Amino acid sequence: MTTDLRVVQRPGTRTGSSGLLEVRRLRKVYGGTAALADVDIHVGRGQLHALLGENGAGKSTLVKILAAVEHEDAGEVRLDGEALPPRRTPRTMAERGVVFIHQDLGLVATMTVAENIAQYAGYPTGLSGISWPATQARAREALARLDVALDPNVPVGELSIAEQAAVAIARALVQDARLIVLDEPTASLAAGEAARLLSTLERLREKGISCILVTHRLDEVLSHCDHVTVLRNGQVVGSRPVEELSRDDLIELIVGAVPEMPTRRSVPAGGPPRLAVRDLSGHGFGPVSFDVGPGEIVALTGFADAGHLALASALSGAGPIQGGDVQLDGRGYAARRPGQALSRGVQHVPAERNAEGLAGGLTVRENLFPNPRRRWWPLNHRRERSEADHWIHAFDVRPPNSNATVATLSGGNAQKVLVARTMATDPTLLVLCEPTAGVDIGARATIYRKLRDAAAQGLAVVLASSDFQEINDLADRAVVMRRGVVARVLDGDDLTIAALTGASYGN
Ligand SMILES: Nc1ncnc2c1ncn2[C@@H]1O[C@H](COP(=O)(O)OP(=O)(O)OP(=O)(O)O)[C@@H](O)[C@H]1O
């Protein structure tokens, strides 16, 4: 069926027949490997166009070339019929109304909504300098175009993530955006928040503004996007209107075959808890109590500001604890620093992969074994290499080269290295924050299987995740948080995506 789908653009759908962006035979080679090999993409006016593909397929490379932070080796980019110069700059793109929104949204938390919206387009001025009433009015008007009512005087840091995303889109509107490119904006949003962001994008359709959405979340593509282009190994393997595709069609296009997802375990864990958390409180959460038994995978979840990620950080010594008690294997455990957590066998995948998790300038092997002396003394380089190869193979890290610098890996492949590192050390407790954010569906199935296998050996896992599908597939129990405290605990047949969504909203 994959070959049947190698059809580019069907005319006359709501994808819009008049083209805004034409990418023709685009090519980019890094060190002999073609990240993009003669890629053609057509984005219609007012079209919500999803760009999909497995990890390393070439999506970010394409986005970087559109943003003019990288340049193509060959090919052409046309916007509204105009061929853009090969040596264009980010300013060339901004002047033509191409705006980029990355996962971190690029907002300044301490500045108000109106100030953030004025950040790039400039502040309206009057006789005595900046006109604050005009700045606020323009922000209000841009938000109204998105049907979002927010006070322009509120600091952005006080808003929910979904509201912040609306501010980023409003900022694009005041820059007269014709094309907005969003690189995984929903990767760490819970279902309800992601849906709100996507409905905001849908509103741009009537205004003739086009969007390219890079995502690994297939359900949002099926329910919100008009057209989909799938890349594999730097080539377009399908470009079709969404209405012609099922979920399985999409998965087959992305990874070649529908991977088998592990099913949730039905037998509850026995024995005393490995982790017992009592009335724990810290920045943004508490008091919270829950247990994790041997072999159990317990999810902490909720909307972005629910406190579940802060709680997970505190459990791994990366965030402050203000009160309460934690026991690990029957002994008091109060990790004030990550080093203390590591010495008790607690391994952590932080949500901020680049800032806190990986050293981009070091190799995959060095990132897998940051302290080989602790593992092997005297140092045994051959063993280190062969173990690195084992983990690279087990997690299907691409390219499968332990000497590759982590900064040259695609986002999803870097994430696989981070998760592999936590499991390479025989941990007693894993604390995983958004472990599969940015990871494609094939690699996700691999990570889930590894976690299941490790849990079957008695490992305890805390899974802080906003991905309700992931929790539904993997967790034995879900602790749903709202405003820093436990709103509901779901397990067995009660643990469903609908129940997770309802509990996150406080139903
Ligand atoms: N600076 C670089 N040097 C060497 N190789 C690179 C560099 N940047 C990207 N690559 C390679 O180009 C290929 C495409 O990477 P890209 O980041 O575009 O993938 P992606 O589709 O965005 O993946 P992901 O879903 O994991 O983010 C990968 O094989 C990657 O390792």
PDB file of C-alpha atoms in Angstrom, residues 2-158:
ATOM      1  CA  THR A   2       2.892   2.338   0.594  1.00  0.00           C
ATOM      2  CA  THR A   3       3.601   2.572  -3.109  1.00  0.00           C
ATOM      3  CA  ASP A   4      -0.079   3.361  -3.828  1.00  0.00           C
ATOM      4  CA  LEU A   5       0.311   6.445  -1.726  1.00  0.00           C
ATOM      5  CA  ARG A   6       3.172   7.948  -3.713  1.00  0.00           C
ATOM      6  CA  VAL A   7       0.858  10.489  -5.218  1.00  0.00           C
ATOM      7  CA  VAL A   8       1.576  14.158  -4.838  1.00  0.00           C
ATOM      8  CA  GLN A   9      -1.336  16.537  -4.251  1.00  0.00           C
ATOM      9  CA  ARG A  10      -4.853  15.744  -5.315  1.00  0.00           C
ATOM     10  CA  PRO A  11      -6.445  18.896  -6.741  1.00  0.00           C
ATOM     11  CA  GLY A  12      -9.731  20.289  -5.517  1.00  0.00           C
ATOM     12  CA  THR A  13      -9.708  19.188  -1.886  1.00  0.00           C
ATOM     13  CA  ARG A  14      -9.964  21.639   0.998  1.00  0.00           C
ATOM     14  CA  THR A  15      -6.173  21.595   0.897  1.00  0.00           C
ATOM     15  CA  GLY A  16      -6.538  24.627  -1.381  1.00  0.00           C
ATOM     16  CA  SER A  17      -5.437  24.439  -4.980  1.00  0.00           C
ATOM     17  CA  SER A  18      -3.499  27.698  -5.007  1.00  0.00           C
ATOM     18  CA  GLY A  19       0.022  27.057  -3.809  1.00  0.00           C
ATOM     19  CA  LEU A  20       1.842  29.190  -1.262  1.00  0.00           C
ATOM     20  CA  LEU A  21       5.026  27.194  -0.732  1.00  0.00           C
ATOM     21  CA  GLU A  22       6.701  25.050  -3.386  1.00  0.00           C
ATOM     22  CA  VAL A  23       9.780  23.067  -2.433  1.00  0.00           C
ATOM     23  CA  ARG A  24      11.393  21.445  -5.464  1.00  0.00           C
ATOM     24  CA  ARG A  25      14.073  18.760  -5.563  1.00  0.00           C
ATOM     25  CA  LEU A  26      15.549  19.953  -2.279  1.00  0.00           C
ATOM     26  CA  ARG A  27      18.801  18.250  -1.317  1.00  0.00           C
ATOM     27  CA  LYS A  28      20.959  18.451   1.809  1.00  0.00           C
ATOM     28  CA  VAL A  29      23.887  16.170   2.549  1.00  0.00           C
ATOM     29  CA  TYR A  30      25.706  15.903   5.891  1.00  0.00           C
ATOM     30  CA  GLY A  31      29.024  14.053   5.812  1.00  0.00           C
ATOM     31  CA  GLY A  32      28.040  11.850   2.870  1.00  0.00           C
ATOM     32  CA  THR A  33      24.495  11.082   4.174  1.00  0.00           C
ATOM     33  CA  ALA A  34      21.582  12.706   2.391  1.00  0.00           C
ATOM     34  CA  ALA A  35      19.317  14.175   5.076  1.00  0.00           C
ATOM     35  CA  LEU A  36      17.079  15.362   2.216  1.00  0.00           C
ATOM     36  CA  ALA A  37      17.211  13.686  -1.188  1.00  0.00           C
ATOM     37  CA  ASP A  38      15.299  15.591  -3.867  1.00  0.00           C
ATOM     38  CA  VAL A  39      12.307  16.487  -1.736  1.00  0.00           C
ATOM     39  CA  ASP A  40       9.213  18.075  -3.332  1.00  0.00           C
ATOM     40  CA  ILE A  41       6.537  19.637  -1.109  1.00  0.00           C
ATOM     41  CA  HIS A  42       3.568  21.776  -2.026  1.00  0.00           C
ATOM     42  CA  VAL A  43       1.715  23.704   0.668  1.00  0.00           C
ATOM     43  CA  GLY A  44      -1.603  25.260  -0.331  1.00  0.00           C
ATOM     44  CA  ARG A  45      -2.922  28.603   0.883  1.00  0.00           C
ATOM     45  CA  GLY A  46      -4.878  28.254   4.124  1.00  0.00           C
ATOM     46  CA  GLN A  47      -3.723  24.664   4.466  1.00  0.00           C
ATOM     47  CA  LEU A  48      -2.847  22.930   7.746  1.00  0.00           C
ATOM     48  CA  HIS A  49      -0.099  20.665   6.428  1.00  0.00           C
ATOM     49  CA  ALA A  50       1.399  17.956   8.651  1.00  0.00           C
ATOM     50  CA  LEU A  51       5.017  16.956   8.107  1.00  0.00           C
ATOM     51  CA  LEU A  52       5.602  13.458   9.450  1.00  0.00           C
ATOM     52  CA  GLY A  53       8.354  10.879   9.419  1.00  0.00           C
ATOM     53  CA  GLU A  54      10.346   8.552  11.625  1.00  0.00           C
ATOM     54  CA  ASN A  55      13.267   9.854  13.670  1.00  0.00           C
ATOM     55  CA  GLY A  56      16.036  11.034  11.372  1.00  0.00           C
ATOM     56  CA  ALA A  57      13.725  11.206   8.334  1.00  0.00           C
ATOM     57  CA  GLY A  58      14.745  14.808   7.578  1.00  0.00           C
ATOM     58  CA  LYS A  59      11.889  16.921   9.026  1.00  0.00           C
ATOM     59  CA  SER A  60      14.060  19.269  11.123  1.00  0.00           C
ATOM     60  CA  THR A  61      16.526  19.633   8.256  1.00  0.00           C
ATOM     61  CA  LEU A  62      13.684  20.800   6.031  1.00  0.00           C
ATOM     62  CA  VAL A  63      12.461  23.219   8.712  1.00  0.00           C
ATOM     63  CA  LYS A  64      15.991  24.584   9.182  1.00  0.00           C
ATOM     64  CA  ILE A  65      16.309  25.181   5.443  1.00  0.00           C
ATOM     65  CA  LEU A  66      12.939  26.956   5.365  1.00  0.00           C
ATOM     66  CA  ALA A  67      14.111  29.078   8.310  1.00  0.00           C
ATOM     67  CA  ALA A  68      17.338  29.795   6.396  1.00  0.00           C
ATOM     68  CA  VAL A  69      19.518  28.717   9.315  1.00  0.00           C
ATOM     69  CA  GLU A  70      20.808  25.958   6.995  1.00  0.00           C
ATOM     70  CA  HIS A  71      21.112  26.126   3.216  1.00  0.00           C
ATOM     71  CA  GLU A  72      20.232  23.511   0.634  1.00  0.00           C
ATOM     72  CA  ASP A  73      22.944  21.896  -1.480  1.00  0.00           C
ATOM     73  CA  ALA A  74      20.548  21.819  -4.423  1.00  0.00           C
ATOM     74  CA  GLY A  75      16.913  22.496  -5.231  1.00  0.00           C
ATOM     75  CA  GLU A  76      14.610  25.437  -4.968  1.00  0.00           C
ATOM     76  CA  VAL A  77      12.176  27.048  -2.533  1.00  0.00           C
ATOM     77  CA  ARG A  78       9.394  29.202  -4.029  1.00  0.00           C
ATOM     78  CA  LEU A  79       7.001  31.309  -1.995  1.00  0.00           C
ATOM     79  CA  ASP A  80       3.927  32.639  -3.712  1.00  0.00           C
ATOM     80  CA  GLY A  81       5.564  31.992  -7.090  1.00  0.00           C
ATOM     81  CA  GLU A  82       8.802  33.801  -6.202  1.00  0.00           C
ATOM     82  CA  ALA A  83      12.003  31.737  -6.254  1.00  0.00           C
ATOM     83  CA  LEU A  84      13.874  32.567  -3.048  1.00  0.00           C
ATOM     84  CA  PRO A  85      17.605  33.237  -3.309  1.00  0.00           C
ATOM     85  CA  PRO A  86      19.778  30.223  -2.335  1.00  0.00           C
ATOM     86  CA  ARG A  87      21.800  32.290   0.193  1.00  0.00           C
ATOM     87  CA  ARG A  88      18.777  33.762   1.954  1.00  0.00           C
ATOM     88  CA  THR A  89      18.817  34.731   5.628  1.00  0.00           C
ATOM     89  CA  PRO A  90      16.254  34.362   8.422  1.00  0.00           C
ATOM     90  CA  ARG A  91      15.382  38.022   7.751  1.00  0.00           C
ATOM     91  CA  THR A  92      14.528  37.173   4.104  1.00  0.00           C
ATOM     92  CA  MET A  93      11.979  34.682   5.401  1.00  0.00           C
ATOM     93  CA  ALA A  94      10.575  36.981   8.115  1.00  0.00           C
ATOM     94  CA  GLU A  95      10.103  39.774   5.566  1.00  0.00           C
ATOM     95  CA  ARG A  96       8.080  37.388   3.421  1.00  0.00           C
ATOM     96  CA  GLY A  97       5.827  36.399   6.316  1.00  0.00           C
ATOM     97  CA  VAL A  98       7.302  32.985   7.135  1.00  0.00           C
ATOM     98  CA  VAL A  99       7.298  32.607  10.912  1.00  0.00           C
ATOM     99  CA  PHE A 100       8.630  29.734  13.026  1.00  0.00           C
ATOM    100  CA  ILE A 101       7.286  28.526  16.357  1.00  0.00           C
ATOM    101  CA  HIS A 102       9.479  26.029  18.155  1.00  0.00           C
ATOM    102  CA  GLN A 103       8.578  23.759  21.044  1.00  0.00           C
ATOM    103  CA  ASP A 104       9.802  26.239  23.667  1.00  0.00           C
ATOM    104  CA  LEU A 105       7.644  28.947  21.980  1.00  0.00           C
ATOM    105  CA  GLY A 106      10.391  31.594  22.403  1.00  0.00           C
ATOM    106  CA  LEU A 107       8.364  33.790  24.772  1.00  0.00           C
ATOM    107  CA  VAL A 108       9.761  35.848  27.660  1.00  0.00           C
ATOM    108  CA  ALA A 109       7.961  34.682  30.807  1.00  0.00           C
ATOM    109  CA  THR A 110       8.449  37.919  32.746  1.00  0.00           C
ATOM    110  CA  MET A 111       7.101  40.125  29.941  1.00  0.00           C
ATOM    111  CA  THR A 112       3.377  40.706  29.470  1.00  0.00           C
ATOM    112  CA  VAL A 113       1.241  39.207  26.718  1.00  0.00           C
ATOM    113  CA  ALA A 114       1.224  42.582  24.889  1.00  0.00           C
ATOM    114  CA  GLU A 115       5.007  43.002  25.189  1.00  0.00           C
ATOM    115  CA  ASN A 116       5.623  39.496  23.859  1.00  0.00           C
ATOM    116  CA  ILE A 117       3.298  40.095  20.931  1.00  0.00           C
ATOM    117  CA  ALA A 118       5.111  43.357  20.120  1.00  0.00           C
ATOM    118  CA  GLN A 119       8.515  41.717  20.444  1.00  0.00           C
ATOM    119  CA  TYR A 120       9.307  41.209  16.749  1.00  0.00           C
ATOM    120  CA  ALA A 121       6.812  43.401  14.892  1.00  0.00           C
ATOM    121  CA  GLY A 122       7.821  46.421  17.021  1.00  0.00           C
ATOM    122  CA  TYR A 123       5.934  48.627  19.472  1.00  0.00           C
ATOM    123  CA  PRO A 124       3.401  51.141  18.154  1.00  0.00           C
ATOM    124  CA  THR A 125       4.644  54.654  18.978  1.00  0.00           C
ATOM    125  CA  GLY A 126       3.036  58.036  19.650  1.00  0.00           C
ATOM    126  CA  LEU A 127       4.450  61.503  20.154  1.00  0.00           C
ATOM    127  CA  SER A 128       6.023  60.585  23.490  1.00  0.00           C
ATOM    128  CA  GLY A 129       7.509  57.209  22.520  1.00  0.00           C
ATOM    129  CA  ILE A 130       5.903  53.778  22.899  1.00  0.00           C
ATOM    130  CA  SER A 131       2.123  53.900  23.002  1.00  0.00           C
ATOM    131  CA  TRP A 132       1.105  51.335  25.606  1.00  0.00           C
ATOM    132  CA  PRO A 133      -2.641  51.614  24.903  1.00  0.00           C
ATOM    133  CA  ALA A 134      -1.919  50.924  21.195  1.00  0.00           C
ATOM    134  CA  THR A 135       0.422  48.035  22.122  1.00  0.00           C
ATOM    135  CA  GLN A 136      -2.334  46.492  24.254  1.00  0.00           C
ATOM    136  CA  ALA A 137      -5.023  47.131  21.653  1.00  0.00           C
ATOM    137  CA  ARG A 138      -2.967  45.434  18.957  1.00  0.00           C
ATOM    138  CA  ALA A 139      -2.369  42.402  21.190  1.00  0.00           C
ATOM    139  CA  ARG A 140      -6.081  42.224  22.028  1.00  0.00           C
ATOM    140  CA  GLU A 141      -6.968  42.418  18.359  1.00  0.00           C
ATOM    141  CA  ALA A 142      -4.482  39.690  17.330  1.00  0.00           C
ATOM    142  CA  LEU A 143      -5.815  37.401  20.075  1.00  0.00           C
ATOM    143  CA  ALA A 144      -9.397  38.164  19.043  1.00  0.00           C
ATOM    144  CA  ARG A 145      -8.551  36.977  15.522  1.00  0.00           C
ATOM    145  CA  LEU A 146      -7.839  33.627  17.178  1.00  0.00           C
ATOM    146  CA  ASP A 147     -10.981  33.815  19.352  1.00  0.00           C
ATOM    147  CA  VAL A 148      -8.766  33.899  22.442  1.00  0.00           C
ATOM    148  CA  ALA A 149      -9.614  36.295  25.269  1.00  0.00           C
ATOM    149  CA  LEU A 150      -6.524  37.035  27.366  1.00  0.00           C
ATOM    150  CA  ASP A 151      -5.591  40.067  29.430  1.00  0.00           C
ATOM    151  CA  PRO A 152      -2.699  41.748  27.512  1.00  0.00           C
ATOM    152  CA  ASN A 153      -1.234  42.967  30.806  1.00  0.00           C
ATOM    153  CA  VAL A 154      -0.672  39.530  32.349  1.00  0.00           C
ATOM    154  CA  PRO A 155       2.932  38.229  32.397  1.00  0.00           C
ATOM    155  CA  VAL A 156       3.205  35.263  30.032  1.00  0.00           C
ATOM    156  CA  GLY A 157       4.742  33.113  32.790  1.00  0.00           C
ATOM    157  CA  GLU A 158       1.361  33.124  34.585  1.00  0.00           C
TER     158      GLU A 158
END
